[in-house]
CSV table of C-alpha atoms in Angstrom, one decimal:
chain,number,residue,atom,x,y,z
A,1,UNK,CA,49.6,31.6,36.3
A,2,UNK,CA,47.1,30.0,34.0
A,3,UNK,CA,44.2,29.1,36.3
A,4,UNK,CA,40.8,26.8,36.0
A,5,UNK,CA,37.1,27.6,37.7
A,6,UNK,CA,35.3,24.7,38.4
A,7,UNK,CA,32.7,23.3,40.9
A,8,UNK,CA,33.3,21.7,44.4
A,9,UNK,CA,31.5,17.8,45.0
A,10,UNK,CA,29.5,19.0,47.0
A,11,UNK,CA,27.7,22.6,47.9
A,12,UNK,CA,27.6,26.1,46.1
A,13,UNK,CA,30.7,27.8,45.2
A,14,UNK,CA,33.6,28.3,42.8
A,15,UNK,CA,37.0,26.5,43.2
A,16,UNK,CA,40.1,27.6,41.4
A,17,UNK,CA,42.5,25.5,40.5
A,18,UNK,CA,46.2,25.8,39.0
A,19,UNK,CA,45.6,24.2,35.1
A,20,UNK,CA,48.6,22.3,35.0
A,21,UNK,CA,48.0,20.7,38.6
A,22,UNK,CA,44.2,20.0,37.4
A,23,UNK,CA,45.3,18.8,33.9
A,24,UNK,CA,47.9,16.1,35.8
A,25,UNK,CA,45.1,15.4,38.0
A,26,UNK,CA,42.2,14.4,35.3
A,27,UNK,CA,45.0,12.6,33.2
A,28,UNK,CA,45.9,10.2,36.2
A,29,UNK,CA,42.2,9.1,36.5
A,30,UNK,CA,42.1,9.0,32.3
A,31,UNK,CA,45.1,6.7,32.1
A,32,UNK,CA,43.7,4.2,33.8
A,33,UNK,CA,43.0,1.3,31.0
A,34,UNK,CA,41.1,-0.7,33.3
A,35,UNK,CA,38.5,2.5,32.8
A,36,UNK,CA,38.8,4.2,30.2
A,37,UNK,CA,40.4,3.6,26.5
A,38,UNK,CA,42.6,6.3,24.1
A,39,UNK,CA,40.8,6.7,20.9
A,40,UNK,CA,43.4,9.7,19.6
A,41,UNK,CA,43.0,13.2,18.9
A,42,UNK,CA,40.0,14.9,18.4
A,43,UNK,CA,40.3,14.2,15.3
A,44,UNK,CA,39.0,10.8,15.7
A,45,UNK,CA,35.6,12.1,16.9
A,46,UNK,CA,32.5,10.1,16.1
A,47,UNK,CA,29.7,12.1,17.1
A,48,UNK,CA,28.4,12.5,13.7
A,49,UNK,CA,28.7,8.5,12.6
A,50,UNK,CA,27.3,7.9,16.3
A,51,UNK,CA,24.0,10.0,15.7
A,52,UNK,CA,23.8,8.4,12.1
A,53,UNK,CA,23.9,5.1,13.6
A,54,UNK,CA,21.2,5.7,16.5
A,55,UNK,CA,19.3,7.5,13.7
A,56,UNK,CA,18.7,4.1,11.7
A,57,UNK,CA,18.2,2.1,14.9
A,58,UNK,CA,15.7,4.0,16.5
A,59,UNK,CA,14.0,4.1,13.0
A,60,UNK,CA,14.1,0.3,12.8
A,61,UNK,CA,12.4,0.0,16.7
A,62,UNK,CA,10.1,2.3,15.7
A,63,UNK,CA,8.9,0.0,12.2
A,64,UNK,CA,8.9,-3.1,14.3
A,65,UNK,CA,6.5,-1.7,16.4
A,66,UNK,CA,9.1,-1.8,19.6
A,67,UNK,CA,8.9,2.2,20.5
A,68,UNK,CA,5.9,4.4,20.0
A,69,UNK,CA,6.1,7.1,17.4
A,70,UNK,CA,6.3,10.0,20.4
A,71,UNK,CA,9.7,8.0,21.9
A,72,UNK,CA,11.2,7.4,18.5
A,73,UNK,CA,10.7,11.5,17.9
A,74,UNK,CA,12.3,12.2,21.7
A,75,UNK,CA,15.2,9.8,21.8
A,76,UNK,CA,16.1,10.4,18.2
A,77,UNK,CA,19.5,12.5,18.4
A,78,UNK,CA,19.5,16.1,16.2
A,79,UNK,CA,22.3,18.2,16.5
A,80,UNK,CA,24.8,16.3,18.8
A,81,UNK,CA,27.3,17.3,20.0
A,82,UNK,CA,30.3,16.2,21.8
A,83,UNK,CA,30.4,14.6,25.4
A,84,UNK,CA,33.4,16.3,27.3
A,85,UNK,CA,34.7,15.5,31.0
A,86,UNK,CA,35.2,17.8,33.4
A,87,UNK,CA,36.5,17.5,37.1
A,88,UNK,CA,35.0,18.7,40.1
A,89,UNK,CA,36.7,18.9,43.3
A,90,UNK,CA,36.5,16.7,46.3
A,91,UNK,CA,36.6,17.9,49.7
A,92,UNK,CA,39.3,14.9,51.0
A,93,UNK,CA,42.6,15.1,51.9
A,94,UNK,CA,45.0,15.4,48.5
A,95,UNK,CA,42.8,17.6,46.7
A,96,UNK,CA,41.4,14.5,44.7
A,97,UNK,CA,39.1,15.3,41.8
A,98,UNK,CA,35.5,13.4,40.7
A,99,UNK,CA,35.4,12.6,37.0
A,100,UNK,CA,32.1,14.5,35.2
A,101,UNK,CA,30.8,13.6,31.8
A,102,UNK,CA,28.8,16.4,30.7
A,103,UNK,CA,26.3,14.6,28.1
A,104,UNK,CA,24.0,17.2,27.3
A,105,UNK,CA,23.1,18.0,23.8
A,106,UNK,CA,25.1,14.4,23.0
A,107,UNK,CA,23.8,11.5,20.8
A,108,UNK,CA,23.1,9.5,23.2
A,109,UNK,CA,21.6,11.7,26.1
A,110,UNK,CA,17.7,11.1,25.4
A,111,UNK,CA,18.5,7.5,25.0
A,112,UNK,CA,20.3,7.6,28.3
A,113,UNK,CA,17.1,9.5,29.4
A,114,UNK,CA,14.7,7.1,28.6
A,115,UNK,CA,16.3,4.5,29.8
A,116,UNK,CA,16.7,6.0,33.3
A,117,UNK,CA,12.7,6.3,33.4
A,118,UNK,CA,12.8,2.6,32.2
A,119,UNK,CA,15.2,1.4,35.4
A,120,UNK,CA,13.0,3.3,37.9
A,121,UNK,CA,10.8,-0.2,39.0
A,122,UNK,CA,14.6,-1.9,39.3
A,123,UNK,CA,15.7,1.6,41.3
A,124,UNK,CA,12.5,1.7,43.8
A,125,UNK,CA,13.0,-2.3,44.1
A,126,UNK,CA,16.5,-1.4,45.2
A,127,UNK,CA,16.0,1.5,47.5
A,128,UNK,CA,14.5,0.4,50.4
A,129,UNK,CA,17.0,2.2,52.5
A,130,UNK,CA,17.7,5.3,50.7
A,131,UNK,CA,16.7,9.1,51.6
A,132,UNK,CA,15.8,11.3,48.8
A,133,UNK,CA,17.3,14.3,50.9
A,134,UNK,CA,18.8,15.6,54.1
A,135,UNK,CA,15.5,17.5,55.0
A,136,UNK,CA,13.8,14.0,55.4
A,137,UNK,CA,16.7,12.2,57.0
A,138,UNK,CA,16.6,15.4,59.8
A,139,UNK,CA,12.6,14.8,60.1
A,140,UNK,CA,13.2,11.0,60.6
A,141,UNK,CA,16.2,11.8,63.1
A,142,UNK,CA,14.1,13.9,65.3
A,143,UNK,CA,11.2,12.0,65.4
A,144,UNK,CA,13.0,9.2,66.0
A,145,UNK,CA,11.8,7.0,69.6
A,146,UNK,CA,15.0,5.2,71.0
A,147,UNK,CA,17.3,6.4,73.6
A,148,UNK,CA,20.1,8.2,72.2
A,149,UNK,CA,22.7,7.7,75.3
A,150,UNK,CA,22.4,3.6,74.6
A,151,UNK,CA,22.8,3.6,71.0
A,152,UNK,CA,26.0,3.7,69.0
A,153,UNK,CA,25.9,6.5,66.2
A,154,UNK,CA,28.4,5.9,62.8
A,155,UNK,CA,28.3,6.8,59.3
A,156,UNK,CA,30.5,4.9,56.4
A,157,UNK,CA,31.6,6.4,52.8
A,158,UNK,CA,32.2,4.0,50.2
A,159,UNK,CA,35.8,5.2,48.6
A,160,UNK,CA,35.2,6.4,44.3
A,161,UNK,CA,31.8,4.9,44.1
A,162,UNK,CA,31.3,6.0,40.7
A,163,UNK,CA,34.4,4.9,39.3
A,164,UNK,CA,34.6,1.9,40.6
A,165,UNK,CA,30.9,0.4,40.3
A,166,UNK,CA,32.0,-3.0,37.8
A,167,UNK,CA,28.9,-1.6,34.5
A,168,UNK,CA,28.9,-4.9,33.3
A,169,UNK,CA,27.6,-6.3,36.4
A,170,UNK,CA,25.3,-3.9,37.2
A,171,UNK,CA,23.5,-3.9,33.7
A,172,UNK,CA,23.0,-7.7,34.1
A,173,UNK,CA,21.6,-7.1,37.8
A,174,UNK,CA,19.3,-4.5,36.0
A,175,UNK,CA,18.6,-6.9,32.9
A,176,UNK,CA,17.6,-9.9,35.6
A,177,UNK,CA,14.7,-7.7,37.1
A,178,UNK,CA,13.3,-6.3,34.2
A,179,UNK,CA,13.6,-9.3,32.0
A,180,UNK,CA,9.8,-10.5,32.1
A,181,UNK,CA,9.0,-6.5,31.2
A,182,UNK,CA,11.5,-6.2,28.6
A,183,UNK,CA,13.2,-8.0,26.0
A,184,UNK,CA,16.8,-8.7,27.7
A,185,UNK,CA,19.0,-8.6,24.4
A,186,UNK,CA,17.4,-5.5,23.2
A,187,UNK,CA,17.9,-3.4,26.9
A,188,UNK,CA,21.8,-4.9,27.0
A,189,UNK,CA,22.1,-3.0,23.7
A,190,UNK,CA,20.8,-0.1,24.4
A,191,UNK,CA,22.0,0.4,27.8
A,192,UNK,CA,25.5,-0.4,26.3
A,193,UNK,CA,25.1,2.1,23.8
A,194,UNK,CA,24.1,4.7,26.2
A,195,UNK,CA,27.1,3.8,29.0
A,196,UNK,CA,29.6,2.0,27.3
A,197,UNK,CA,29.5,3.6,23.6
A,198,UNK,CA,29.6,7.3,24.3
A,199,UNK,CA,33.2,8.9,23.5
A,200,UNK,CA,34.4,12.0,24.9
A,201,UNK,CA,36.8,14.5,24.8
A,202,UNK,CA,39.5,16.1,27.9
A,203,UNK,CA,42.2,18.1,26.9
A,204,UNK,CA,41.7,17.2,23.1
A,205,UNK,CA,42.1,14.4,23.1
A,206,UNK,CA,39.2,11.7,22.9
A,207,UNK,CA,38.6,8.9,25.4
A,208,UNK,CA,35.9,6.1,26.0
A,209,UNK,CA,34.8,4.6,29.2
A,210,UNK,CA,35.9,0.8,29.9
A,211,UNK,CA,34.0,0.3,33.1
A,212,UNK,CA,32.2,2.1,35.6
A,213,UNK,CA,29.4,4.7,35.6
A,214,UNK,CA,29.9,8.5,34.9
A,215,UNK,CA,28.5,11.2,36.5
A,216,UNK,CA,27.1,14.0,35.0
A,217,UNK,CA,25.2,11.1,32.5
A,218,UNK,CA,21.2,10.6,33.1
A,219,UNK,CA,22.3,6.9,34.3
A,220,UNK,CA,25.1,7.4,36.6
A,221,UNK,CA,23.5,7.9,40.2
A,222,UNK,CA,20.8,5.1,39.1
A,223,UNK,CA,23.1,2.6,38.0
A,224,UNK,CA,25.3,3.4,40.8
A,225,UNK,CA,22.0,3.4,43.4
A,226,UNK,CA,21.4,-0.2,41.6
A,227,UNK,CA,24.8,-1.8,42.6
A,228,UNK,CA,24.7,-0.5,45.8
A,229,UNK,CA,21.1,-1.1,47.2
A,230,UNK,CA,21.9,-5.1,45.1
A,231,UNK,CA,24.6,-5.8,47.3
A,232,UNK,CA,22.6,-3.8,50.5
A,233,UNK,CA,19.9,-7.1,49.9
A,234,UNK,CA,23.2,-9.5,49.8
A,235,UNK,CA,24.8,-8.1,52.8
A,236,UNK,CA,21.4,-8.4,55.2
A,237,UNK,CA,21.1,-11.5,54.7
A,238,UNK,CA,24.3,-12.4,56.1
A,239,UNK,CA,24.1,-10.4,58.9
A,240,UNK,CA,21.4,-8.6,60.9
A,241,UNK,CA,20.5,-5.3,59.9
A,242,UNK,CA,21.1,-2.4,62.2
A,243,UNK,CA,18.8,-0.6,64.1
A,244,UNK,CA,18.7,2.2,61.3
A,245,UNK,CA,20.4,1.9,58.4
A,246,UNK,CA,20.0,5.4,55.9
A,247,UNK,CA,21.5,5.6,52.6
A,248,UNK,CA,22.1,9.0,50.2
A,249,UNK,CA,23.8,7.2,47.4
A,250,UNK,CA,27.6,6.3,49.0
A,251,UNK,CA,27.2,8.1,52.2
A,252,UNK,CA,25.1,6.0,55.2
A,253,UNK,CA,24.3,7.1,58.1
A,254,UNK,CA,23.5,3.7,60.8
A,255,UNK,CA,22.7,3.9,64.3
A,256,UNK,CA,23.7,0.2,66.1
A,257,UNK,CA,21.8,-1.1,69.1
A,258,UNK,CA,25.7,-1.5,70.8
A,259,UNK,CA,29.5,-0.5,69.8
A,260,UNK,CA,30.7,-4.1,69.8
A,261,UNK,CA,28.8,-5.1,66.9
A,262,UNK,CA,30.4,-2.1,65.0
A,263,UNK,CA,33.8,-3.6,64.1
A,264,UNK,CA,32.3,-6.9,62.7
A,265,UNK,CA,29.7,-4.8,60.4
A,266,UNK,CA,32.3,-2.9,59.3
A,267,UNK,CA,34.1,-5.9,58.4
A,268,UNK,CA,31.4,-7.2,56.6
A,269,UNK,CA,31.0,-3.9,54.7
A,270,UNK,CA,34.9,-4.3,53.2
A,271,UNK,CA,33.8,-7.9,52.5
A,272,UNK,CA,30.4,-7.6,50.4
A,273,UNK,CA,32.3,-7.0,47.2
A,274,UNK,CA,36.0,-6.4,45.7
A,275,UNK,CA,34.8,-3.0,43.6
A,276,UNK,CA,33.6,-1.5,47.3
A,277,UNK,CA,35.5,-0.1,50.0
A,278,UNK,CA,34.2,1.6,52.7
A,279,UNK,CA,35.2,4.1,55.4
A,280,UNK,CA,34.2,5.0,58.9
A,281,UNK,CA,33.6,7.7,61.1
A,282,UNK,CA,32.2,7.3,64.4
A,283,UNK,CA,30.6,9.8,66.3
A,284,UNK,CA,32.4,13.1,68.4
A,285,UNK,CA,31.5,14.8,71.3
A,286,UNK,CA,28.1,13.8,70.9
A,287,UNK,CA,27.4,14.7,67.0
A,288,UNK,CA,28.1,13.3,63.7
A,289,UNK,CA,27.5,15.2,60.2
A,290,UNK,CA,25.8,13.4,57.5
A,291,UNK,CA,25.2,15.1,54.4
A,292,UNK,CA,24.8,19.1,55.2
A,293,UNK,CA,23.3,17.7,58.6
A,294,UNK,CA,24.9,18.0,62.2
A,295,UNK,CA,23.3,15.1,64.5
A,296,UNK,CA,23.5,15.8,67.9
A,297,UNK,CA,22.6,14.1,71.2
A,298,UNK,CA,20.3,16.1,73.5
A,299,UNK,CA,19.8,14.6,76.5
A,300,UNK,CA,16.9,12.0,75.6
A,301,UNK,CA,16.6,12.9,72.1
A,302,UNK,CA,18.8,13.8,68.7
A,303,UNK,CA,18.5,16.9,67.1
A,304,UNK,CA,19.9,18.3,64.2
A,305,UNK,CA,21.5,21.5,62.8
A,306,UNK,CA,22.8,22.7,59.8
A,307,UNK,CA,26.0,21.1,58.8
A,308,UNK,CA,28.6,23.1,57.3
């Protein structure tokens, strides 16, 4: 049986998969044209006339003035080489798999690069509820001051983030806020050529994304960050925020001051846009995992244990 190695979403290890059931699987998310679009055979490859083409444009940037000499040297491509997707596992029911694109080495990965570093004000403007990790999320747990036994503990997923995050949208939400530090027209082209214009290749055949953001690429988790924490600032101010509200990309971990308003924040949730839907889980026998982190209630206070 002809087998494939690749990476689960989440933590260290190997998974093995049957090719032919992983092929199937990567083709289902690749045939959607709402996402992605067939360009042919490998033969059809661009990643020479792409490199060209960002060549002359970064040379032209760099004439006018627009980029310094030391950005024009790093975001120049040399040497590209072809973006390629990959799947990594997910651990859900149905063995679903999370579309990678691997960019390194590619035309347009020091462009996506720079860009990222670019988008960090929009990012930091946008993250006023996120964790950078689960070591600070157990800190804040345990030093938190409530009392556990009155308080309603719940955490919600939102379904494909990634794949279903609109790109268009989100590089005009980006455009908006850095528009009176950037040129707008010159960022949409640039961001589009870093997102929109890279090709890649899956079972030799060559594809191009339609929509969403990829992982794997320099801008995925902050483009996808920037549509989430956007609509975050639309949802609260429709509704009051929760007593803690804790965000590690599409996982969030919320602690409400009562169970009854629950139901109609979870509503609200499903509501906040048609690209997003979310998922609960409530808390069991006292404890609820979030991230690699097992919150527990202990009599007056939560503690926290490794989650595996």
């Amino acid at each position: 049986m002809d087998i494939y190695i690749t990476k689960p979403d989440k933590g260290a290890g190997v998974v093995i998969l049957n090719s032919n059931y992983y092929t199937q699987k990567m083709l289902n998310i690749l045939n959607d044209s709402t996402k992605f679009k067939k360009l042919g055979d490998t033969s059809n490859d661009n990643t020479l006339s792409t490199e060209v083409k960002l060549k002359m444009l970064f040379l032209r940037l760099h004439k006018i003035k627009f980029i310094s000499k030391d950005t024009y040297e790093r975001i120049r491509p040399v040497g590209s080489q072809r973006p390629r997707m990959y799947g990594s596992k997910i651990h859900k029911d149905g063995v679903p798999l999370r579309p990678i694109l691997s960019m390194n080495g590619s035309a347009q990965h020091e462009l996506a690069n720079w860009l990222a570093e670019i988008l960090e004000p929009v990012l930091n403007k946008l993250s006023s509820n996120c964790i950078t990790d689960s070591f600070r999320f157990a800190a804040s747990m345990c030093e938190l001051e409530c009392s556990p036994q009155t308080n309603f503990l719940c955490s919600f997923d939102v379904t494909s983030l990634f794949t279903n995050v609109p790109l268009d949208e989100t590089i005009q939400i980006c455009a908006d806020i850095l528009y009176s530090a950037f040129p707008e027209n010159i960022f949409m082209e640039r961001i589009e050529l870093a997102t929109k214009s890279v090709s890649f290749s899956f079972n030799n055949e060559m594809y191009q994304q339609v929509d969403w953001v990829a992982m794997g690429s320099p801008l995925g988790a902050i483009l996808a960050n920037i549509f989430l924490g956007f609509q975050e600032s639309v949802l609260f101010t429709r509704v009051t925020k929760p007593f803690r509200y804790w965000r590690y990309v599409d996982d969030t971990f919320v602690i409400f001051k009562s169970r009854q308003v629950v139901s109609e924040f979870f509503l609200h949730l499903n509501n906040l846009h048609p690209a997003l839907k979310f998922i609960m889980e409530e808390v069991h026998n006292d404890s609820l995992p979030f991230l690699d982190v097992l919150v527990e209630r202990t009599g007056n206070n939560f503690s926290s244990t490794i989650y595996r």
